[in-house]
Every structure is written in C-alpha cells, then in structure tokens.
XYZ file of C-alpha atoms in Angstrom:
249
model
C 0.000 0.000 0.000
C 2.974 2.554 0.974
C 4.557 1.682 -2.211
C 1.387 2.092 -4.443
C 0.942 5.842 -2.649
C 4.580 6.450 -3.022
C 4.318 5.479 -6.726
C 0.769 7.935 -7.189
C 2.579 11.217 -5.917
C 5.766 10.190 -7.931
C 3.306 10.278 -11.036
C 1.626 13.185 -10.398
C 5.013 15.490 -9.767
C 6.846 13.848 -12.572
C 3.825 14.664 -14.866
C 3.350 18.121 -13.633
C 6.801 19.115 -14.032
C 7.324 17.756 -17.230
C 3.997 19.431 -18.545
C 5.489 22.894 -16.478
C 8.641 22.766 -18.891
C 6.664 21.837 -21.869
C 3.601 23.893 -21.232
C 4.561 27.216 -22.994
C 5.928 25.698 -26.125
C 2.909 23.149 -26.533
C 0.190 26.093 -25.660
C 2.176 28.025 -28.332
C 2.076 25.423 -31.051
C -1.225 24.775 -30.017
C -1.882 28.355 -30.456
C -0.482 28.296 -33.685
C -2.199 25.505 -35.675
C -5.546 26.959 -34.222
C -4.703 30.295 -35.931
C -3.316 28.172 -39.023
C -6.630 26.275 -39.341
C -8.959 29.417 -38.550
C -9.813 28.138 -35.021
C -10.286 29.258 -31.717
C -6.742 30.018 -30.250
C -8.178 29.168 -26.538
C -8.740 25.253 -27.913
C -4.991 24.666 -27.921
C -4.372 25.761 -24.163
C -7.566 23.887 -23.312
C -6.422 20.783 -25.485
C -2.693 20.935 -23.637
C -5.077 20.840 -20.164
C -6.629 17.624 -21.487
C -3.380 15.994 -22.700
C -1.972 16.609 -18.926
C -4.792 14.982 -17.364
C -5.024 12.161 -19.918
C -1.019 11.584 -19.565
C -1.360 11.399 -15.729
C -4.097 9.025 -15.456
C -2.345 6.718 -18.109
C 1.022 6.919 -15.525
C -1.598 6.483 -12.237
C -3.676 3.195 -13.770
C -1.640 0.841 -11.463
C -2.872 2.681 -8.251
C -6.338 4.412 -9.744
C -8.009 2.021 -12.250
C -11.111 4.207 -13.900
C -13.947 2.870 -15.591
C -15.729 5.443 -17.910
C -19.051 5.014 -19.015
C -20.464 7.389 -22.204
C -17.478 8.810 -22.605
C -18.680 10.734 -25.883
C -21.678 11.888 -24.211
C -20.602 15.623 -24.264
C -18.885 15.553 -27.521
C -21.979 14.519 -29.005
C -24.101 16.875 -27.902
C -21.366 20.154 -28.186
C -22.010 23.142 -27.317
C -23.174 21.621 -23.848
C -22.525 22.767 -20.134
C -21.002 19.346 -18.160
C -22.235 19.371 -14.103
C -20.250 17.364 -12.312
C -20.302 16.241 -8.566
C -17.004 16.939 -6.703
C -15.070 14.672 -4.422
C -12.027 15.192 -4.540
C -9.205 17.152 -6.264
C -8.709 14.181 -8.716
C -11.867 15.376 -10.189
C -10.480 17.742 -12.703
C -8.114 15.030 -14.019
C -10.278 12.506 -15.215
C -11.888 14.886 -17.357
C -9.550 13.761 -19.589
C -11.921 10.542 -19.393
C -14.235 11.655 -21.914
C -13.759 12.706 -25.512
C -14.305 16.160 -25.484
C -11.275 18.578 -24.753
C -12.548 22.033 -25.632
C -13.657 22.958 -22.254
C -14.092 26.085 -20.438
C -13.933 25.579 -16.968
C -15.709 27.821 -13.972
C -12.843 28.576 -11.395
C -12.674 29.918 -8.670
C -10.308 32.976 -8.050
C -7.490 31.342 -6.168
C -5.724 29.562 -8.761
C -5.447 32.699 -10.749
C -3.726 34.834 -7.906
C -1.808 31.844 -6.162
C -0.707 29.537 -9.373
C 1.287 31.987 -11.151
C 2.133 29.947 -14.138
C -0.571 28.010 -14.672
C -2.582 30.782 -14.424
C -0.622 32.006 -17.442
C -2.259 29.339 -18.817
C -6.052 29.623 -17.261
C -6.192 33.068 -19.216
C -5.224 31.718 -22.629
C -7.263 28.774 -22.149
C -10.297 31.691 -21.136
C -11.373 29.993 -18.228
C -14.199 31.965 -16.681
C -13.138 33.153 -13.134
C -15.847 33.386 -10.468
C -15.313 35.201 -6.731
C -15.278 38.712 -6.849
C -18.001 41.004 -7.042
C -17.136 41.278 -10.505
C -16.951 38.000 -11.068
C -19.940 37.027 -10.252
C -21.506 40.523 -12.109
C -19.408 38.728 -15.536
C -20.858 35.080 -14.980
C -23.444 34.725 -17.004
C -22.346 37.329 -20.221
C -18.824 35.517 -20.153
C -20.683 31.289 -20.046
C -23.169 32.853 -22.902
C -20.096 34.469 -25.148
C -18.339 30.715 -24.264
C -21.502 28.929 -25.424
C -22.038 31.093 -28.200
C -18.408 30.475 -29.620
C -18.711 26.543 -29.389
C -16.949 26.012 -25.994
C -18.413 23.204 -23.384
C -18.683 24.906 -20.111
C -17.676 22.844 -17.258
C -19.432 24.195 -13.492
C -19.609 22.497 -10.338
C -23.024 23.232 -8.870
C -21.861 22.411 -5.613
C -19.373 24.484 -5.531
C -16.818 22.983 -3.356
C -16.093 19.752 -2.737
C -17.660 17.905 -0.634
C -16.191 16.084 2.162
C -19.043 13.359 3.101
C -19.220 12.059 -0.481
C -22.794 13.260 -0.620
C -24.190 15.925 -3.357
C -24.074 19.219 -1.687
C -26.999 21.443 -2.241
C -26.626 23.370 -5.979
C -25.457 26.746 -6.596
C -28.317 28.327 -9.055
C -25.779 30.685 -11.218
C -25.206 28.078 -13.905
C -28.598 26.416 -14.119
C -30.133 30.102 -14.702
C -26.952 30.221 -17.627
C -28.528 27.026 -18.988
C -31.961 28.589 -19.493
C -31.717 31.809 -20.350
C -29.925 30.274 -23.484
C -31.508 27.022 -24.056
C -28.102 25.133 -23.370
C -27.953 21.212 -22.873
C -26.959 19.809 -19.274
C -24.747 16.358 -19.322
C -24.139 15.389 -15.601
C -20.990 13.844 -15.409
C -21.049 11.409 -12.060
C -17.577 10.383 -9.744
C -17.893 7.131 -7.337
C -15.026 6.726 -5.302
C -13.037 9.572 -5.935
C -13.721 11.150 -2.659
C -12.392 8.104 -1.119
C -8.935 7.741 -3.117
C -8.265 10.874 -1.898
C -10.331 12.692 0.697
C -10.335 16.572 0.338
C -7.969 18.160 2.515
C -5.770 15.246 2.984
C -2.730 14.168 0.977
C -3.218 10.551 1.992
C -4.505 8.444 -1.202
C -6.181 5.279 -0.538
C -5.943 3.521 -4.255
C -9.289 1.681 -5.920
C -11.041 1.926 -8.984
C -12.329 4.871 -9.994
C -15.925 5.217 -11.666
C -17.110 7.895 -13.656
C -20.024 8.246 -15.890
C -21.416 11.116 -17.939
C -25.188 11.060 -18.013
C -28.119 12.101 -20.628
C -28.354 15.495 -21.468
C -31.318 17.426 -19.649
C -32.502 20.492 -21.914
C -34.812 23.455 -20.550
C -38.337 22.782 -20.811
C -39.812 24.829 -23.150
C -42.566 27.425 -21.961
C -41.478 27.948 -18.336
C -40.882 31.578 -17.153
C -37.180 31.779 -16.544
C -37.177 31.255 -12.757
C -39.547 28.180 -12.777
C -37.336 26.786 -15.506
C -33.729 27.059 -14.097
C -35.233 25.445 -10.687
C -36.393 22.543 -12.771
C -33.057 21.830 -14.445
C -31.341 22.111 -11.312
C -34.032 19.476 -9.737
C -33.723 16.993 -12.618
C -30.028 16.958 -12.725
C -30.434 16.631 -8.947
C -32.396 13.889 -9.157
C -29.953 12.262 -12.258
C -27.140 12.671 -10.164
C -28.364 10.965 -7.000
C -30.519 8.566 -8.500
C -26.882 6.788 -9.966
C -25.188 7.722 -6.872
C -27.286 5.776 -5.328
C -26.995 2.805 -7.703
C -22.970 3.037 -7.087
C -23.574 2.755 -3.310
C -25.407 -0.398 -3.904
C-alpha cells in the first residue's frame, strides 16, 4: 500500500513538471495551428489541459483504475454545459476521461492569484473566473459568449467539494446560464473519488475509480425563466443521486 501511494505522488510530480517545462511551447504550437486552421486560439491551451490529465491518469492506472461510461456523451451533444459532482481534487483530471477537450472551466479565483504559471495558462485557455463582485456581475455574459463560440462549459453546482461524499446542495448561477440560453446539461457522475483521496488530505487510498457522464437534460420549453432554471437544477439533482445511489449499492 505505501509503495502504491509512493508510486501515485511520484506520477503526479513527474507529470506536472514535465507538462510545467513543456507547457509554454505546446500552448504556443497549439496556439499556432488553431490560428493556421482558422480556429479558436483558446482550444490549444484547453487541449494541452486535457493531454496533462489524460497523460497522468495513463502513468496512475496501477494505483487508480477508472472505468468510464459514455465517454462521448458531451462531444456529441457540443455546445453543452457538463455538471459534475465533486469529491475530490482528482476530479479535474479525469476529465480527460471523456472525448471532449474544448472545455471552459468555472474557477474559482485562487488559482489565478496563487498559481502563477498556470494561471498564465487559465487566461489563454479563457477559463471563466468566479469570486469577486465582478466576477460574479461577468458570470453569465462571459458562459453565454463561451456557449455562443462553441466552448463546453464545465461548473460544479456544488461548488466545493464535498467532504461526506454526498451531493451538496446546488449553486443556481449556472442552471439560470442554462436557461436563459436554451443550453444542454450532461451530468458527469464520480464514485469513489472522494475516497482515493479525501479533500484536505494528501493521503490516497488507491481503488477503482468510476465515472459516468449522463443524458443530457434540456430546458423545458414554456417555463418563465425562474420556474425553468429550478427545474433543471431538480432533474439533474435527481440524475445525479438517483446513480449515486446505484454506485452505493
């Protein structure tokens, strides 16, 4: 057991470095062939974020097995906004799980002021920055210019993690996003990452790792705007803990 945590945190600095020294060049290339090709110059930051996650959990299979279920869901059904529930820092690396990789995450201010170079990096990729004032006063124009240009838009409702493994209640800000312009929910559900490694510990406990990405759940037409962003938020709800609850059994 020592020796499979040992091995984890070995992966996970090696990677990290490795992607630190190659970061600027690869964003740049990346940046590059978009502009070549008449694309989106944020996809190539966003697509060097994906590659980073997908190279880690190839190096981290012998300690954190994951089994992905619909794995295209959200690249099918592009531009969507993905909900996931949050466990656990590991979270944001298995995105690289499913097929999509030009996502726009929601994050929170922190990174931005304390992660200096992958901030750098944040900005190109445009991720949309919540915890200020302002922030929160940008939200919504910045998910519907995001939306608007093709990106998937990647929230947690619960906004933090949480630290019992059960869904926290929802924040409303992206469910109101979601129908004000008739955008596509996929929730995207994670068993057992809580438990490899619980939040606010560095101690990793290694299992298999389940994640699935569920149907998409659209705003009901004719609703006025506040009766319809409390219904999406109750039907992912009720997505979300119906296949918790078929994990737990």
């Amino acid at each position: 057991m020592l020796l499979k945590r040992c091995y984890f945190w070995f992966a996970l600095v090696s990677v990290t470095i490795v992607c630190l020294l190659a970061a600027l060049p690869s964003v740049l290339l990346a940046w590059a062939v978009c502009r070549v090709r008449g694309m989106d110059p944020a996809r190539g930051a966003r697509f060097v974020f994906w590659w980073y996650g997908k190279l880690f959990r190839f190096l981290a299979r012998p300690v954190m097995p994951v089994r992905v279920v619909n794995p295209d869901m959200a690249a099918r059904n592009q531009p969507c906004i993905i909900v996931p529930n949050h466990q656990s820092f590991m979270d944001l690396y298995l995105f690289s799980a499913q097929h999509c990789s030009n996502l726009c995450f929601v994050v929170t201010s922190w990174p931005f002021s304390k992660l200096f170079f992958f901030a750098l990096m944040m900005r190109q990729a445009r991720y949309i920055r919540v915890g200020s004032d302002e922030d929160i006063l940008n939200f919504a124009q910045r998910c519907r210019e995001e939306i608007a240009a093709g990106s998937t838009i990647v929230c947690f409702p619960e906004g933090t993690r949480s630290r019992s493994g059960r869904l926290l209640p929802f924040k409303s800000g992206i469910f109101r996003v979601a129908a004000e312009t008739g955008t596509r929910l996929v929730p995207m559900v994670y068993y057992n990452t809580g438990k490899f490694c619980p939040p606010g510990s560095f101690k990793v406990n290694p299992q298999r790792i389940f994640v699935k990405l569920l149907e998409p759940v659209a705003p009901l037409p004719g609703l006025e705007h506040k009766q319809a962003y409390k219904d999406l938020a109750q039907r992912v709800r009720e997505a979300m803990l119906a296949e918790l609850d078929s994990f737990s059994l």
